Amino acid sequence: MSDRFVVVGAGTMGLGIAYVAAGAGHAVEVVEVDPARGTAALTRLGELWDRAVGRGKLTADEAAANRERVTLRAALADVAEGPDVVVEAVPERLDLKRAVLRDAEALIPTLLGSNTSSIPIGELAAGLERPDRFLGLHFFNPVWAMALLEIVVGPATAEETTAAAVALAGRLGKDPVVVRDMPGFATSRLGVTLGLEAIRMVADGVASPADIDKAMVLGYRHPVGPLELTDLVGLDVRLDIARTLQAAYGDRFAPPPLLEEMVAAGRLGKKSGRGFYTWTDGVRS
Ligand code: NAD
């Protein structure tokens, strides 16, 4: 089955979701308000498909077909009614997400999902006319490499919506977990805890970022250390999540001052070239 798939936001996650959906044969419309980011996302998608061809994972014809399935739109109003799936992947801000979700709902999608990392689905659903069709579709970064899809069932989500999301995960080649609607769900709550503590350890001078990461990779068999992961996710994204979790659970999730300072200085991680590490052409140095 081929879906009409809409992704809202062409940032780190939106482009990854578009890549996977197009690769699974779906027609994908990517809605991005910032024209420069929209164009950059299409360029990056092209590079990713070129790389897949170079590595022998796709033929040139398959890559070209994937590319043709993706269309860039400047606004949700430019998308025709009745898509099968809409995934919202705009920044982690409640007011912005609510507004985008209301506009997305006007298209009458069969399934409406948010890629939020931490905001309760019940809060995002306020103002929706069909909250029964809405849930969390939490993809992981980089979407093409990460098998997990965390499906978050909101208080009003219908059983058939959850079942449809599990089936969608299968069509996208993802392995789902279904979790209850609590801030931070299962993954962000634990992952951010580790990341924030690692940042406090840098501030305390316990060890260099590289050694703190190495300790977790070699000592605990984590595939990536918590500081490098923070660079990959984006320090601004992690700061937004920490604030959301602080509001929900208290000061154990208070963002460390070092994180606030780095974000204010534009050190956002891989996407800005500097975070806890320096990144050149997407490679850590
Ligand atoms: P990002 O800042 O890289 O991208 C967000 C994009 O949304 C930007 O390009 C922005 O211009 C666009 N945008 C803003 N308002 C818009 C609107 N009204 N319509 C269309 N586009 C709009 O953010 P991201 O890292 O891709 O994160 C997006 C969401 O995914 C957040 O909720 C985040 O918490 C979640 N998430 C992020 C990661 C990660 O590793 N970065 C992992 C899982 C989930």
XYZ file of C-alpha atoms and ligand atoms in Angstrom:
329
model
C 0.000 0.000 0.000
C 1.335 3.429 -0.930
C 0.365 6.330 1.310
C 0.019 10.012 0.593
C 2.428 11.212 3.234
C 2.878 14.792 4.486
C 5.798 15.891 6.682
C 5.612 19.346 8.284
C 9.047 20.871 8.955
C 12.132 20.044 6.892
C 14.695 20.168 9.687
C 16.828 17.318 11.009
C 13.845 15.047 11.618
C 11.478 16.105 8.857
C 14.015 15.390 6.180
C 14.871 12.029 7.714
C 11.198 11.032 7.866
C 10.744 12.167 4.245
C 13.774 10.097 3.215
C 12.404 6.938 4.820
C 8.823 7.468 3.614
C 9.903 8.111 0.008
C 12.233 5.106 0.209
C 9.259 2.978 1.274
C 7.407 4.025 -1.882
C 5.133 6.744 -0.510
C 4.420 10.066 -2.223
C 5.775 12.656 0.225
C 4.920 16.329 0.489
C 7.354 18.240 2.707
C 5.974 21.496 4.120
C 8.633 24.008 5.188
C 8.020 27.703 5.983
C 11.661 28.737 5.581
C 12.452 28.619 1.840
C 16.217 28.320 2.412
C 15.734 25.340 4.732
C 13.324 23.754 2.263
C 15.825 23.983 -0.577
C 18.635 22.788 1.684
C 16.551 19.772 2.686
C 15.960 18.768 -0.945
C 19.699 19.124 -1.636
C 20.521 17.002 1.402
C 18.001 14.332 0.359
C 19.701 14.215 -3.052
C 23.092 13.781 -1.369
C 21.745 10.968 0.799
C 20.373 9.124 -2.224
C 23.630 9.657 -4.119
C 25.481 8.189 -1.152
C 23.130 5.195 -1.053
C 23.831 4.580 -4.755
C 27.583 4.977 -4.155
C 27.409 2.336 -1.407
C 25.448 -0.056 -3.601
C 22.315 0.111 -1.405
C 20.134 1.546 -4.184
C 20.305 1.528 -7.966
C 20.439 4.895 -9.723
C 16.877 4.270 -10.981
C 15.579 3.579 -7.463
C 17.256 6.717 -6.143
C 15.747 8.782 -8.971
C 12.284 7.324 -8.225
C 12.638 8.196 -4.531
C 13.657 11.738 -5.431
C 10.628 12.148 -7.690
C 8.280 11.109 -4.902
C 9.221 14.149 -2.782
C 7.567 17.546 -3.334
C 8.355 20.688 -1.373
C 5.433 22.908 -0.240
C 5.636 26.353 1.349
C 2.499 25.938 3.470
C -0.018 23.326 4.573
C -2.624 25.297 2.628
C -0.828 24.160 -0.564
C -1.462 20.472 0.229
C -4.556 18.759 -1.196
C -7.116 17.326 1.233
C -7.182 13.719 2.334
C -3.589 12.586 2.932
C -3.194 9.206 4.624
C -0.574 10.391 7.090
C 0.582 13.793 8.349
C 3.646 13.902 10.614
C 4.362 17.196 12.341
C 8.124 17.789 12.895
C 8.370 21.503 13.740
C 10.345 22.814 16.762
C 9.485 21.586 20.253
C 7.160 24.440 21.246
C 3.622 23.788 22.421
C 1.977 26.859 20.861
C 3.665 26.351 17.479
C 2.865 22.639 17.374
C -0.767 23.206 18.346
C -1.200 25.761 15.556
C 0.453 23.475 12.986
C -1.619 20.479 14.114
C -4.866 22.437 13.793
C -3.905 23.451 10.230
C -2.886 19.872 9.459
C -6.179 18.522 10.774
C -8.047 20.743 8.329
C -6.635 18.507 5.553
C -8.593 15.597 7.094
C -5.737 13.083 7.267
C -6.505 9.506 8.265
C -3.623 9.548 10.745
C -2.127 12.650 12.357
C 1.123 12.252 14.275
C 3.532 14.492 16.137
C 7.254 13.788 16.289
C 7.448 15.576 19.653
C 10.197 14.306 21.943
C 8.596 15.305 25.203
C 5.302 17.217 25.035
C 2.300 15.162 26.183
C 0.033 14.163 23.320
C -2.987 15.136 25.423
C -1.687 18.731 25.608
C -0.990 18.868 21.890
C -4.461 17.520 21.164
C -6.195 20.481 22.853
C -8.069 22.296 20.107
C -8.205 19.319 17.708
C -11.608 18.260 16.473
C -10.549 14.643 15.936
C -8.086 13.842 18.748
C -9.055 10.177 18.236
C -6.998 10.194 15.019
C -3.969 11.802 16.670
C -0.964 10.284 18.464
C 2.788 10.589 18.906
C 5.014 9.198 16.148
C 8.436 9.650 17.708
C 11.156 8.839 15.182
C 14.844 8.789 16.084
C 17.826 10.539 14.578
C 19.103 9.676 11.991
C 15.721 8.326 10.919
C 17.118 6.112 8.148
C 19.463 4.331 10.579
C 17.337 4.055 13.714
C 14.887 1.164 13.873
C 12.752 2.460 16.738
C 9.400 4.223 16.369
C 7.949 5.226 19.742
C 4.169 5.392 19.356
C 2.592 7.527 22.065
C -1.068 6.915 22.789
C -2.882 10.043 23.944
C -5.941 10.082 26.237
C -8.301 10.405 23.255
C -6.398 8.288 20.701
C -8.654 5.587 19.225
C -7.539 1.957 19.251
C -7.735 1.802 15.456
C -5.413 4.832 15.249
C -2.798 3.047 17.359
C -3.220 -0.068 15.217
C -2.811 2.051 12.076
C 0.385 3.568 13.492
C 1.819 0.123 14.284
C 1.005 -0.966 10.718
C 2.613 2.222 9.365
C 5.782 1.455 11.342
C 5.956 -1.884 9.549
C 5.532 -0.250 6.128
C 8.378 2.152 6.954
C 10.641 -0.668 8.148
C 10.512 0.509 11.773
C 10.148 -1.479 14.974
C 7.532 0.154 17.246
C 7.034 0.414 20.990
C 3.662 1.667 22.233
C 3.900 3.873 25.317
C 1.598 5.807 27.623
C 1.321 9.554 27.311
C 3.678 10.989 29.939
C 6.124 13.890 29.389
C 9.329 12.494 27.889
C 7.584 9.148 27.149
C 10.004 6.232 27.624
C 13.015 7.388 25.619
C 13.507 11.137 26.098
C 13.009 10.968 29.854
C 15.908 8.532 30.260
C 18.089 9.836 27.421
C 17.883 13.480 28.509
C 18.646 12.520 32.123
C 21.964 11.067 30.997
C 22.715 13.978 28.667
C 22.040 16.658 31.302
C 24.202 14.893 33.891
C 27.047 14.561 31.375
C 26.823 18.328 30.702
C 26.982 19.033 34.461
C 30.075 16.806 34.608
C 31.756 18.866 31.858
C 30.938 22.021 33.836
C 32.366 20.414 37.007
C 35.572 19.542 35.139
C 35.240 15.798 35.797
C 36.788 14.947 32.414
C 36.856 16.173 28.813
C 33.721 15.608 26.701
C 35.638 13.001 24.690
C 36.619 11.081 27.830
C 33.127 11.242 29.349
C 31.736 9.851 26.089
C 34.470 7.218 25.862
C 33.676 6.088 29.404
C 30.056 5.367 28.444
C 30.933 3.768 25.107
C 33.584 1.431 26.506
C 32.281 1.059 30.060
C 28.572 0.685 29.345
C 28.531 -0.342 25.697
C 26.578 2.701 24.577
C 26.996 3.081 20.808
C 27.507 6.860 21.193
C 28.421 8.888 24.284
C 25.824 11.267 25.814
C 27.652 14.446 24.746
C 28.193 13.381 21.145
C 24.533 12.330 21.088
C 23.584 15.797 22.367
C 25.601 17.279 19.473
C 23.773 15.006 17.013
C 20.306 15.777 18.419
C 20.977 19.532 18.663
C 21.671 21.403 21.905
C 18.667 23.678 21.283
C 16.399 20.658 20.854
C 17.685 19.115 24.101
C 17.270 22.432 25.916
C 13.630 22.642 24.814
C 13.039 19.075 26.007
C 14.748 19.733 29.354
C 12.501 22.749 29.942
C 9.398 20.719 29.131
C 10.476 17.946 31.524
C 11.414 20.490 34.213
C 7.887 21.907 34.031
C 6.460 18.392 34.372
C 8.783 16.725 36.897
C 10.639 19.543 38.677
C 14.200 20.715 38.949
C 15.845 17.338 38.437
C 15.423 18.252 34.741
C 16.573 21.899 35.138
C 18.839 22.681 32.165
C 22.473 23.115 33.276
C 23.721 26.726 32.831
C 26.417 25.430 30.438
C 23.712 24.128 28.073
C 21.883 27.472 28.167
C 25.149 29.348 27.506
C 26.140 27.139 24.584
C 22.726 27.499 22.931
C 22.797 31.304 23.451
C 26.255 31.326 21.787
C 24.914 29.407 18.763
C 26.842 26.217 19.624
C 24.010 23.886 18.653
C 26.065 20.794 17.807
C 26.589 19.116 14.464
C 24.100 21.303 12.588
C 25.958 24.527 13.500
C 29.484 23.038 13.249
C 30.188 23.347 16.987
C 28.799 21.898 20.171
C 30.802 19.780 22.606
C 32.852 18.872 19.525
C 33.792 20.630 16.307
C 32.061 19.279 13.187
C 33.485 19.757 9.713
C 31.342 18.639 6.760
C 29.282 16.578 9.182
C 32.314 14.749 10.599
C 33.454 15.080 14.231
C 36.989 16.306 14.798
P 14.694 21.555 13.420
O 14.775 22.869 14.119
O 15.920 20.950 12.809
O 13.570 21.620 12.255
C 12.295 22.173 12.415
C 11.866 22.748 11.076
O 10.501 23.169 11.156
C 12.662 23.985 10.654
O 13.192 23.770 9.344
C 11.634 25.108 10.671
O 11.876 26.125 9.690
C 10.359 24.335 10.374
N 9.133 25.018 10.753
C 8.894 25.857 11.798
N 7.606 26.259 11.786
C 7.016 25.664 10.720
C 5.692 25.680 10.197
N 4.731 26.398 10.776
N 5.427 24.953 9.096
C 6.409 24.237 8.494
N 7.695 24.181 8.943
C 7.984 24.875 10.057
O 14.050 20.550 14.488
P 14.192 18.947 14.554
O 15.453 18.593 15.258
O 13.917 18.372 13.211
O 13.002 18.611 15.571
C 11.653 18.624 15.147
C 10.826 17.875 16.166
O 11.307 16.540 16.281
C 10.870 18.461 17.576
O 9.632 18.268 18.188
C 11.928 17.621 18.278
O 11.766 17.592 19.678
C 11.645 16.269 17.637
N 12.760 15.300 17.620
C 14.028 15.729 17.352
C 15.066 14.778 17.321
C 16.478 15.190 16.980
O 17.393 14.354 17.154
N 16.735 16.404 16.470
C 14.794 13.416 17.567
C 13.471 13.026 17.803
C 12.460 13.971 17.830
